[in-house]
PDB file of N, CA and C in Angstrom:
ATOM      1  N   GLU A   1       0.850  -1.178   0.000  1.00  0.00           N
ATOM      2  CA  GLU A   1       0.000   0.000   0.000  1.00  0.00           C
ATOM      3  C   GLU A   1       0.893   1.238   0.000  1.00  0.00           C
ATOM      4  N   GLY A   2       0.691   2.103  -0.972  1.00  0.00           N
ATOM      5  CA  GLY A   2       1.504   3.308  -1.074  1.00  0.00           C
ATOM      6  C   GLY A   2       0.959   4.427  -0.206  1.00  0.00           C
ATOM      7  N   THR A   3       1.822   5.324   0.145  1.00  0.00           N
ATOM      8  CA  THR A   3       1.433   6.496   0.921  1.00  0.00           C
ATOM      9  C   THR A   3       1.958   7.725   0.209  1.00  0.00           C
ATOM     10  N   TRP A   4       1.562   8.896   0.693  1.00  0.00           N
ATOM     11  CA  TRP A   4       2.102  10.142   0.150  1.00  0.00           C
ATOM     12  C   TRP A   4       3.610  10.172   0.331  1.00  0.00           C
ATOM     13  N   GLY A   5       4.076   9.592   1.423  1.00  0.00           N
ATOM     14  CA  GLY A   5       5.509   9.572   1.693  1.00  0.00           C
ATOM     15  C   GLY A   5       6.301   8.865   0.610  1.00  0.00           C
ATOM     16  N   THR A   6       5.719   7.840   0.008  1.00  0.00           N
ATOM     17  CA  THR A   6       6.417   7.103  -1.042  1.00  0.00           C
ATOM     18  C   THR A   6       6.740   8.006  -2.219  1.00  0.00           C
ATOM     19  N   GLY A   7       5.753   8.749  -2.684  1.00  0.00           N
ATOM     20  CA  GLY A   7       5.972   9.647  -3.818  1.00  0.00           C
ATOM     21  C   GLY A   7       6.938  10.764  -3.499  1.00  0.00           C
ATOM     22  N   VAL A   8       6.811  11.324  -2.302  1.00  0.00           N
ATOM     23  CA  VAL A   8       7.692  12.420  -1.892  1.00  0.00           C
ATOM     24  C   VAL A   8       9.127  11.926  -1.780  1.00  0.00           C
ATOM     25  N   VAL A   9       9.323  10.797  -1.128  1.00  0.00           N
ATOM     26  CA  VAL A   9      10.677  10.259  -0.946  1.00  0.00           C
ATOM     27  C   VAL A   9      11.268   9.843  -2.286  1.00  0.00           C
ATOM     28  N   ASP A  10      10.470   9.260  -3.156  1.00  0.00           N
ATOM     29  CA  ASP A  10      10.971   8.888  -4.484  1.00  0.00           C
ATOM     30  C   ASP A  10      11.435  10.113  -5.261  1.00  0.00           C
ATOM     31  N   GLU A  11      10.656  11.180  -5.204  1.00  0.00           N
ATOM     32  CA  GLU A  11      11.038  12.403  -5.919  1.00  0.00           C
ATOM     33  C   GLU A  11      12.287  13.034  -5.311  1.00  0.00           C
ATOM     34  N   LEU A  12      12.349  13.087  -3.986  1.00  0.00           N
ATOM     35  CA  LEU A  12      13.542  13.631  -3.331  1.00  0.00           C
ATOM     36  C   LEU A  12      14.769  12.771  -3.624  1.00  0.00           C
ATOM     37  N   ALA A  13      14.589  11.452  -3.647  1.00  0.00           N
ATOM     38  CA  ALA A  13      15.710  10.557  -3.949  1.00  0.00           C
ATOM     39  C   ALA A  13      16.229  10.803  -5.359  1.00  0.00           C
ATOM     40  N   THR A  14      15.328  11.052  -6.284  1.00  0.00           N
ATOM     41  CA  THR A  14      15.745  11.345  -7.653  1.00  0.00           C
ATOM     42  C   THR A  14      16.476  12.677  -7.728  1.00  0.00           C
ATOM     43  N   LEU A  15      15.941  13.678  -7.059  1.00  0.00           N
ATOM     44  CA  LEU A  15      16.538  15.013  -7.121  1.00  0.00           C
ATOM     45  C   LEU A  15      17.846  15.117  -6.350  1.00  0.00           C
ATOM     46  N   LEU A  16      17.922  14.499  -5.184  1.00  0.00           N
ATOM     47  CA  LEU A  16      19.072  14.705  -4.301  1.00  0.00           C
ATOM     48  C   LEU A  16      20.143  13.621  -4.398  1.00  0.00           C
ATOM     49  N   THR A  17      19.776  12.430  -4.870  1.00  0.00           N
ATOM     50  CA  THR A  17      20.770  11.350  -4.941  1.00  0.00           C
ATOM     51  C   THR A  17      20.790  10.677  -6.304  1.00  0.00           C
ATOM     52  N   ALA A  18      20.165  11.267  -7.295  1.00  0.00           N
ATOM     53  CA  ALA A  18      20.098  10.691  -8.646  1.00  0.00           C
ATOM     54  C   ALA A  18      19.509   9.278  -8.616  1.00  0.00           C
ATOM     55  N   GLY A  19      18.588   9.046  -7.678  1.00  0.00           N
ATOM     56  CA  GLY A  19      17.905   7.760  -7.594  1.00  0.00           C
ATOM     57  C   GLY A  19      18.697   6.658  -6.922  1.00  0.00           C
ATOM     58  N   ARG A  20      19.824   6.981  -6.298  1.00  0.00           N
ATOM     59  CA  ARG A  20      20.683   5.969  -5.681  1.00  0.00           C
ATOM     60  C   ARG A  20      20.346   5.690  -4.226  1.00  0.00           C
ATOM     61  N   LEU A  21      19.306   6.283  -3.689  1.00  0.00           N
ATOM     62  CA  LEU A  21      18.961   6.090  -2.281  1.00  0.00           C
ATOM     63  C   LEU A  21      18.595   4.627  -2.038  1.00  0.00           C
ATOM     64  N   SER A  22      19.260   3.999  -1.079  1.00  0.00           N
ATOM     65  CA  SER A  22      19.039   2.573  -0.808  1.00  0.00           C
ATOM     66  C   SER A  22      17.639   2.333  -0.256  1.00  0.00           C
ATOM     67  N   SER A  23      17.193   1.100  -0.358  1.00  0.00           N
ATOM     68  CA  SER A  23      15.853   0.765   0.132  1.00  0.00           C
ATOM     69  C   SER A  23      15.758   0.945   1.643  1.00  0.00           C
ATOM     70  N   GLU A  24      16.860   0.680   2.364  1.00  0.00           N
ATOM     71  CA  GLU A  24      16.855   0.876   3.816  1.00  0.00           C
ATOM     72  C   GLU A  24      16.686   2.356   4.161  1.00  0.00           C
ATOM     73  N   SER A  25      17.434   3.203   3.474  1.00  0.00           N
ATOM     74  CA  SER A  25      17.331   4.647   3.722  1.00  0.00           C
ATOM     75  C   SER A  25      15.962   5.166   3.318  1.00  0.00           C
ATOM     76  N   ARG A  26      15.446   4.676   2.190  1.00  0.00           N
ATOM     77  CA  ARG A  26      14.105   5.088   1.750  1.00  0.00           C
ATOM     78  C   ARG A  26      13.062   4.754   2.812  1.00  0.00           C
ATOM     79  N   ALA A  27      13.153   3.560   3.367  1.00  0.00           N
ATOM     80  CA  ALA A  27      12.170   3.134   4.369  1.00  0.00           C
ATOM     81  C   ALA A  27      12.233   4.021   5.606  1.00  0.00           C
ATOM     82  N   ILE A  28      13.438   4.377   6.029  1.00  0.00           N
ATOM     83  CA  ILE A  28      13.590   5.240   7.210  1.00  0.00           C
ATOM     84  C   ILE A  28      13.017   6.622   6.939  1.00  0.00           C
ATOM     85  N   VAL A  29      13.360   7.199   5.784  1.00  0.00           N
ATOM     86  CA  VAL A  29      12.881   8.545   5.446  1.00  0.00           C
ATOM     87  C   VAL A  29      11.370   8.536   5.265  1.00  0.00           C
ATOM     88  N   GLN A  30      10.845   7.520   4.602  1.00  0.00           N
ATOM     89  CA  GLN A  30       9.401   7.441   4.384  1.00  0.00           C
ATOM     90  C   GLN A  30       8.648   7.297   5.700  1.00  0.00           C
ATOM     91  N   ALA A  31       9.149   6.465   6.602  1.00  0.00           N
ATOM     92  CA  ALA A  31       8.491   6.297   7.903  1.00  0.00           C
ATOM     93  C   ALA A  31       8.497   7.604   8.684  1.00  0.00           C
ATOM     94  N   ALA A  32       9.604   8.333   8.630  1.00  0.00           N
ATOM     95  CA  ALA A  32       9.681   9.622   9.329  1.00  0.00           C
ATOM     96  C   ALA A  32       8.704  10.613   8.719  1.00  0.00           C
ATOM     97  N   TYR A  33       8.610  10.637   7.393  1.00  0.00           N
ATOM     98  CA  TYR A  33       7.672  11.537   6.715  1.00  0.00           C
ATOM     99  C   TYR A  33       6.239  11.207   7.123  1.00  0.00           C
ATOM    100  N   ASP A  34       5.907   9.934   7.108  1.00  0.00           N
ATOM    101  CA  ASP A  34       4.540   9.521   7.447  1.00  0.00           C
ATOM    102  C   ASP A  34       4.208   9.782   8.911  1.00  0.00           C
ATOM    103  N   ASP A  35       5.190   9.646   9.803  1.00  0.00           N
ATOM    104  CA  ASP A  35       4.951   9.836  11.235  1.00  0.00           C
ATOM    105  C   ASP A  35       4.692  11.292  11.601  1.00  0.00           C
ATOM    106  N   ILE A  36       5.247  12.230  10.839  1.00  0.00           N
ATOM    107  CA  ILE A  36       5.080  13.657  11.147  1.00  0.00           C
ATOM    108  C   ILE A  36       3.618  14.073  11.016  1.00  0.00           C
ATOM    109  N   GLY A  37       2.956  13.630   9.953  1.00  0.00           N
ATOM    110  CA  GLY A  37       1.550  13.970   9.772  1.00  0.00           C
ATOM    111  C   GLY A  37       1.313  15.251   8.993  1.00  0.00           C
ATOM    112  N   ASP A  38       2.211  16.211   9.069  1.00  0.00           N
ATOM    113  CA  ASP A  38       2.082  17.477   8.345  1.00  0.00           C
ATOM    114  C   ASP A  38       2.965  17.408   7.102  1.00  0.00           C
ATOM    115  N   PRO A  39       2.392  17.586   5.901  1.00  0.00           N
ATOM    116  CA  PRO A  39       3.193  17.457   4.676  1.00  0.00           C
ATOM    117  C   PRO A  39       4.372  18.433   4.596  1.00  0.00           C
ATOM    118  N   THR A  40       4.183  19.657   5.050  1.00  0.00           N
ATOM    119  CA  THR A  40       5.269  20.641   4.979  1.00  0.00           C
ATOM    120  C   THR A  40       6.407  20.267   5.916  1.00  0.00           C
ATOM    121  N   GLU A  41       6.077  19.936   7.150  1.00  0.00           N
ATOM    122  CA  GLU A  41       7.108  19.539   8.115  1.00  0.00           C
ATOM    123  C   GLU A  41       7.726  18.196   7.726  1.00  0.00           C
ATOM    124  N   GLY A  42       6.906  17.305   7.172  1.00  0.00           N
ATOM    125  CA  GLY A  42       7.419  16.020   6.711  1.00  0.00           C
ATOM    126  C   GLY A  42       8.423  16.180   5.580  1.00  0.00           C
ATOM    127  N   LEU A  43       8.149  17.121   4.675  1.00  0.00           N
ATOM    128  CA  LEU A  43       9.075  17.392   3.574  1.00  0.00           C
ATOM    129  C   LEU A  43      10.402  17.922   4.099  1.00  0.00           C
ATOM    130  N   LYS A  44      10.338  18.842   5.053  1.00  0.00           N
ATOM    131  CA  LYS A  44      11.572  19.380   5.643  1.00  0.00           C
ATOM    132  C   LYS A  44      12.382  18.274   6.305  1.00  0.00           C
ATOM    133  N   LEU A  45      11.709  17.420   7.065  1.00  0.00           N
ATOM    134  CA  LEU A  45      12.399  16.327   7.744  1.00  0.00           C
ATOM    135  C   LEU A  45      12.986  15.345   6.735  1.00  0.00           C
ATOM    136  N   ALA A  46      12.232  15.030   5.692  1.00  0.00           N
ATOM    137  CA  ALA A  46      12.728  14.099   4.673  1.00  0.00           C
ATOM    138  C   ALA A  46      13.970  14.661   3.986  1.00  0.00           C
ATOM    139  N   GLN A  47      13.970  15.950   3.687  1.00  0.00           N
ATOM    140  CA  GLN A  47      15.143  16.578   3.073  1.00  0.00           C
ATOM    141  C   GLN A  47      16.350  16.496   4.004  1.00  0.00           C
ATOM    142  N   GLN A  48      16.127  16.771   5.277  1.00  0.00           N
ATOM    143  CA  GLN A  48      17.227  16.712   6.243  1.00  0.00           C
ATOM    144  C   GLN A  48      17.765  15.290   6.378  1.00  0.00           C
ATOM    145  N   LEU A  49      16.873  14.315   6.427  1.00  0.00           N
ATOM    146  CA  LEU A  49      17.313  12.926   6.571  1.00  0.00           C
ATOM    147  C   LEU A  49      18.073  12.445   5.339  1.00  0.00           C
ATOM    148  N   ILE A  50      17.593  12.794   4.153  1.00  0.00           N
ATOM    149  CA  ILE A  50      18.294  12.379   2.939  1.00  0.00           C
ATOM    150  C   ILE A  50      19.675  13.022   2.878  1.00  0.00           C
ATOM    151  N   ALA A  51      19.795  14.238   3.383  1.00  0.00           N
ATOM    152  CA  ALA A  51      21.098  14.915   3.384  1.00  0.00           C
ATOM    153  C   ALA A  51      22.092  14.243   4.326  1.00  0.00           C
ATOM    154  N   THR A  52      21.635  13.348   5.189  1.00  0.00           N
ATOM    155  CA  THR A  52      22.548  12.636   6.095  1.00  0.00           C
ATOM    156  C   THR A  52      22.938  11.257   5.568  1.00  0.00           C
ATOM    157  N   THR A  53      22.401  10.852   4.434  1.00  0.00           N
ATOM    158  CA  THR A  53      22.674   9.508   3.918  1.00  0.00           C
ATOM    159  C   THR A  53      23.989   9.463   3.146  1.00  0.00           C
ATOM    160  N   PRO A  54      24.617   8.292   3.080  1.00  0.00           N
ATOM    161  CA  PRO A  54      25.854   8.158   2.297  1.00  0.00           C
ATOM    162  C   PRO A  54      25.633   8.437   0.813  1.00  0.00           C
ATOM    163  N   GLU A  55      24.464   8.111   0.300  1.00  0.00           N
ATOM    164  CA  GLU A  55      24.180   8.321  -1.121  1.00  0.00           C
ATOM    165  C   GLU A  55      24.187   9.802  -1.482  1.00  0.00           C
ATOM    166  N   PHE A  56      23.815  10.654  -0.541  1.00  0.00           N
ATOM    167  CA  PHE A  56      23.803  12.096  -0.786  1.00  0.00           C
ATOM    168  C   PHE A  56      25.223  12.639  -0.868  1.00  0.00           C
ATOM    169  N   HIS A  57      26.147  12.045  -0.126  1.00  0.00           N
ATOM    170  CA  HIS A  57      27.506  12.564  -0.017  1.00  0.00           C
ATOM    171  C   HIS A  57      28.500  11.897  -0.958  1.00  0.00           C
ATOM    172  N   SER A  58      28.060  10.980  -1.784  1.00  0.00           N
ATOM    173  CA  SER A  58      28.978  10.326  -2.711  1.00  0.00           C
ATOM    174  C   SER A  58      28.274  10.117  -4.042  1.00  0.00           C
ATOM    175  N   THR A  59      29.069   9.860  -5.064  1.00  0.00           N
ATOM    176  CA  THR A  59      28.480   9.652  -6.383  1.00  0.00           C
ATOM    177  C   THR A  59      28.487   8.186  -6.792  1.00  0.00           C
ATOM    178  N   ASN A  60      29.042   7.333  -5.970  1.00  0.00           N
ATOM    179  CA  ASN A  60      29.037   5.909  -6.300  1.00  0.00           C
ATOM    180  C   ASN A  60      27.940   5.199  -5.515  1.00  0.00           C
ATOM    181  N   LEU A  61      27.693   3.964  -5.861  1.00  0.00           N
ATOM    182  CA  LEU A  61      26.667   3.194  -5.168  1.00  0.00           C
ATOM    183  C   LEU A  61      27.166   2.772  -3.794  1.00  0.00           C
ATOM    184  N   VAL A  62      26.278   2.833  -2.833  1.00  0.00           N
ATOM    185  CA  VAL A  62      26.606   2.417  -1.474  1.00  0.00           C
ATOM    186  C   VAL A  62      26.090   1.002  -1.294  1.00  0.00           C
ATOM    187  N   ARG A  63      26.992   0.118  -0.938  1.00  0.00           N
ATOM    188  CA  ARG A  63      26.600  -1.280  -0.726  1.00  0.00           C
ATOM    189  C   ARG A  63      26.991  -1.686   0.687  1.00  0.00           C
ATOM    190  N   ALA A  64      26.010  -1.928   1.505  1.00  0.00           N
ATOM    191  CA  ALA A  64      26.278  -2.380   2.876  1.00  0.00           C
ATOM    192  C   ALA A  64      26.706  -3.840   2.823  1.00  0.00           C
ATOM    193  N   ASN A  65      27.792  -4.165   3.528  1.00  0.00           N
ATOM    194  CA  ASN A  65      28.262  -5.546   3.515  1.00  0.00           C
ATOM    195  C   ASN A  65      27.822  -6.317   4.753  1.00  0.00           C
ATOM    196  N   GLY A  66      27.166  -5.646   5.696  1.00  0.00           N
ATOM    197  CA  GLY A  66      26.660  -6.316   6.881  1.00  0.00           C
ATOM    198  C   GLY A  66      27.684  -6.544   7.968  1.00  0.00           C
ATOM    199  N   LEU A  67      28.930  -6.197   7.711  1.00  0.00           N
ATOM    200  CA  LEU A  67      29.975  -6.392   8.711  1.00  0.00           C
ATOM    201  C   LEU A  67      30.073  -5.171   9.616  1.00  0.00           C
ATOM    202  N   ALA A  68      30.356  -5.425  10.875  1.00  0.00           N
ATOM    203  CA  ALA A  68      30.537  -4.315  11.816  1.00  0.00           C
ATOM    204  C   ALA A  68      31.882  -3.651  11.543  1.00  0.00           C
ATOM    205  N   ARG A  69      31.928  -2.340  11.695  1.00  0.00           N
ATOM    206  CA  ARG A  69      33.179  -1.622  11.492  1.00  0.00           C
ATOM    207  C   ARG A  69      34.122  -1.877  12.650  1.00  0.00           C
ATOM    208  N   GLU A  70      35.397  -1.925  12.320  1.00  0.00           N
ATOM    209  CA  GLU A  70      36.416  -2.128  13.341  1.00  0.00           C
ATOM    210  C   GLU A  70      36.587  -0.842  14.138  1.00  0.00           C
ATOM    211  N   ILE A  71      36.573  -0.965  15.456  1.00  0.00           N
ATOM    212  CA  ILE A  71      36.739   0.202  16.322  1.00  0.00           C
ATOM    213  C   ILE A  71      38.228   0.450  16.505  1.00  0.00           C
ATOM    214  N   PRO A  72      38.704   1.651  16.135  1.00  0.00           N
ATOM    215  CA  PRO A  72      40.134   1.920  16.265  1.00  0.00           C
ATOM    216  C   PRO A  72      40.551   2.012  17.728  1.00  0.00           C
ATOM    217  N   THR A  73      41.786   1.632  17.985  1.00  0.00           N
ATOM    218  CA  THR A  73      42.297   1.744  19.351  1.00  0.00           C
ATOM    219  C   THR A  73      42.609   3.202  19.644  1.00  0.00           C
ATOM    220  N   PRO A  74      42.295   3.670  20.831  1.00  0.00           N
ATOM    221  CA  PRO A  74      42.551   5.072  21.157  1.00  0.00           C
ATOM    222  C   PRO A  74      44.046   5.375  21.179  1.00  0.00           C
ATOM    223  N   SER A  75      44.371   6.580  20.808  1.00  0.00           N
ATOM    224  CA  SER A  75      45.760   7.013  20.789  1.00  0.00           C
ATOM    225  C   SER A  75      46.275   7.163  22.215  1.00  0.00           C
ATOM    226  N   THR A  76      47.518   6.784  22.421  1.00  0.00           N
ATOM    227  CA  THR A  76      48.114   6.905  23.755  1.00  0.00           C
ATOM    228  C   THR A  76      49.092   8.066  23.827  1.00  0.00           C
ATOM    229  N   SER A  77      49.087   8.915  22.819  1.00  0.00           N
ATOM    230  CA  SER A  77      50.038  10.030  22.790  1.00  0.00           C
ATOM    231  C   SER A  77      49.405  11.295  23.365  1.00  0.00           C
ATOM    232  N   GLY A  78      48.878  11.198  24.572  1.00  0.00           N
ATOM    233  CA  GLY A  78      48.212  12.331  25.205  1.00  0.00           C
ATOM    234  C   GLY A  78      49.150  13.424  25.656  1.00  0.00           C
ATOM    235  N   ASP A  79      50.441  13.143  25.751  1.00  0.00           N
ATOM    236  CA  ASP A  79      51.376  14.158  26.225  1.00  0.00           C
ATOM    237  C   ASP A  79      51.964  14.985  25.085  1.00  0.00           C
ATOM    238  N   GLN A  80      51.621  14.687  23.850  1.00  0.00           N
ATOM    239  CA  GLN A  80      52.139  15.450  22.719  1.00  0.00           C
ATOM    240  C   GLN A  80      51.282  16.686  22.484  1.00  0.00           C
ATOM    241  N   SER A  81      51.925  17.767  22.062  1.00  0.00           N
ATOM    242  CA  SER A  81      51.177  18.995  21.782  1.00  0.00           C
ATOM    243  C   SER A  81      50.429  18.845  20.454  1.00  0.00           C
ATOM    244  N   TYR A  82      49.447  19.667  20.277  1.00  0.00           N
ATOM    245  CA  TYR A  82      48.676  19.635  19.045  1.00  0.00           C
ATOM    246  C   TYR A  82      48.205  21.037  18.717  1.00  0.00           C
ATOM    247  N   LYS A  83      47.777  21.212  17.483  1.00  0.00           N
ATOM    248  CA  LYS A  83      47.193  22.470  17.038  1.00  0.00           C
ATOM    249  C   LYS A  83      45.750  22.194  16.650  1.00  0.00           C
ATOM    250  N   ALA A  84      44.931  23.205  16.802  1.00  0.00           N
ATOM    251  CA  ALA A  84      43.524  23.059  16.449  1.00  0.00           C
ATOM    252  C   ALA A  84      43.087  24.254  15.621  1.00  0.00           C
ATOM    253  N   VAL A  85      42.133  24.027  14.761  1.00  0.00           N
ATOM    254  CA  VAL A  85      41.523  25.095  13.985  1.00  0.00           C
ATOM    255  C   VAL A  85      40.111  25.265  14.515  1.00  0.00           C
ATOM    256  N   VAL A  86      39.756  26.490  14.852  1.00  0.00           N
ATOM    257  CA  VAL A  86      38.445  26.782  15.408  1.00  0.00           C
ATOM    258  C   VAL A  86      37.680  27.641  14.408  1.00  0.00           C
ATOM    259  N   TYR A  87      36.497  27.195  14.028  1.00  0.00           N
ATOM    260  CA  TYR A  87      35.642  27.965  13.141  1.00  0.00           C
ATOM    261  C   TYR A  87      34.503  28.551  13.959  1.00  0.00           C
ATOM    262  N   LEU A  88      34.273  29.836  13.821  1.00  0.00           N
ATOM    263  CA  LEU A  88      33.127  30.489  14.448  1.00  0.00           C
ATOM    264  C   LEU A  88      32.209  30.949  13.330  1.00  0.00           C
ATOM    265  N   MET A  89      31.011  30.409  13.301  1.00  0.00           N
ATOM    266  CA  MET A  89      30.060  30.745  12.251  1.00  0.00           C
ATOM    267  C   MET A  89      29.020  31.708  12.813  1.00  0.00           C
ATOM    268  N   PHE A  90      29.130  32.967  12.431  1.00  0.00           N
ATOM    269  CA  PHE A  90      28.197  33.987  12.887  1.00  0.00           C
ATOM    270  C   PHE A  90      27.242  34.347  11.761  1.00  0.00           C
ATOM    271  N   SER A  91      26.045  34.747  12.118  1.00  0.00           N
ATOM    272  CA  SER A  91      25.115  35.227  11.100  1.00  0.00           C
ATOM    273  C   SER A  91      25.296  36.736  10.995  1.00  0.00           C
ATOM    274  N   GLY A  92      26.189  37.123  10.138  1.00  0.00           N
ATOM    275  CA  GLY A  92      26.513  38.538   9.964  1.00  0.00           C
ATOM    276  C   GLY A  92      28.002  38.704   9.795  1.00  0.00           C
ATOM    277  N   GLY A  93      28.435  39.927   9.686  1.00  0.00           N
ATOM    278  CA  GLY A  93      29.848  40.196   9.462  1.00  0.00           C
ATOM    279  C   GLY A  93      30.630  40.280  10.754  1.00  0.00           C
ATOM    280  N   CYS A  94      31.909  40.049  10.646  1.00  0.00           N
ATOM    281  CA  CYS A  94      32.812  40.175  11.782  1.00  0.00           C
ATOM    282  C   CYS A  94      34.096  40.795  11.247  1.00  0.00           C
ATOM    283  N   ASP A  95      34.372  42.017  11.653  1.00  0.00           N
ATOM    284  CA  ASP A  95      35.517  42.739  11.115  1.00  0.00           C
ATOM    285  C   ASP A  95      36.761  42.605  11.971  1.00  0.00           C
ATOM    286  N   SER A  96      36.751  41.746  12.951  1.00  0.00           N
ATOM    287  CA  SER A  96      37.887  41.635  13.855  1.00  0.00           C
ATOM    288  C   SER A  96      38.575  40.290  13.681  1.00  0.00           C
ATOM    289  N   TYR A  97      39.894  40.342  13.569  1.00  0.00           N
ATOM    290  CA  TYR A  97      40.670  39.107  13.516  1.00  0.00           C
ATOM    291  C   TYR A  97      41.259  38.785  14.886  1.00  0.00           C
ATOM    292  N   ASN A  98      40.866  39.505  15.908  1.00  0.00           N
ATOM    293  CA  ASN A  98      41.414  39.325  17.248  1.00  0.00           C
ATOM    294  C   ASN A  98      40.423  38.656  18.192  1.00  0.00           C
ATOM    295  N   MET A  99      39.598  37.782  17.688  1.00  0.00           N
ATOM    296  CA  MET A  99      38.606  37.147  18.545  1.00  0.00           C
ATOM    297  C   MET A  99      39.212  36.029  19.381  1.00  0.00           C
ATOM    298  N   LEU A 100      40.142  35.294  18.810  1.00  0.00           N
ATOM    299  CA  LEU A 100      40.804  34.211  19.529  1.00  0.00           C
ATOM    300  C   LEU A 100      42.273  34.580  19.680  1.00  0.00           C
ATOM    301  N   ILE A 101      42.654  34.889  20.872  1.00  0.00           N
ATOM    302  CA  ILE A 101      44.026  35.296  21.144  1.00  0.00           C
ATOM    303  C   ILE A 101      44.610  34.305  22.138  1.00  0.00           C
ATOM    304  N   PRO A 102      45.794  33.761  21.861  1.00  0.00           N
ATOM    305  CA  PRO A 102      46.391  32.812  22.806  1.00  0.00           C
ATOM    306  C   PRO A 102      46.598  33.451  24.174  1.00  0.00           C
ATOM    307  N   HIS A 103      46.297  32.698  25.205  1.00  0.00           N
ATOM    308  CA  HIS A 103      46.474  33.197  26.570  1.00  0.00           C
ATOM    309  C   HIS A 103      47.950  33.251  26.930  1.00  0.00           C
ATOM    310  N   THR A 104      48.661  32.206  26.601  1.00  0.00           N
ATOM    311  CA  THR A 104      50.084  32.132  26.925  1.00  0.00           C
ATOM    312  C   THR A 104      50.828  31.560  25.726  1.00  0.00           C
ATOM    313  N   CYS A 105      51.892  32.224  25.335  1.00  0.00           N
ATOM    314  CA  CYS A 105      52.718  31.729  24.235  1.00  0.00           C
ATOM    315  C   CYS A 105      54.129  31.522  24.748  1.00  0.00           C
ATOM    316  N   THR A 106      54.704  30.416  24.382  1.00  0.00           N
ATOM    317  CA  THR A 106      56.090  30.168  24.767  1.00  0.00           C
ATOM    318  C   THR A 106      56.984  30.420  23.570  1.00  0.00           C
ATOM    319  N   ALA A 107      58.099  31.042  23.793  1.00  0.00           N
ATOM    320  CA  ALA A 107      59.049  31.310  22.716  1.00  0.00           C
ATOM    321  C   ALA A 107      59.815  30.039  22.405  1.00  0.00           C
ATOM    322  N   GLU A 108      59.897  29.714  21.144  1.00  0.00           N
ATOM    323  CA  GLU A 108      60.636  28.513  20.749  1.00  0.00           C
ATOM    324  C   GLU A 108      61.745  28.880  19.822  1.00  0.00           C
TER     325      GLU A 108
END
């Protein structure tokens, strides 16, 4: 039995993933669309969910092999220094480059 969600998800899958959306992902997105009850909110949710799928982020076919991913061992190099990049996303302009200033710098 088809639902409105089937047509909406099929169209979104064609537009956003060139029709490569897997049946598992389709079922999840369709169930979420149907559970919302409101077509407008369901469409927004379906778009967001499809944007999180592997098919949306790649151009090749995604084939699940059913195997669990190997969990990497945690790094033991906690005493080594590191550098980080911090992004601040503001809605508007920011004319200052002095927002993040190191508290303490050591001369090397």
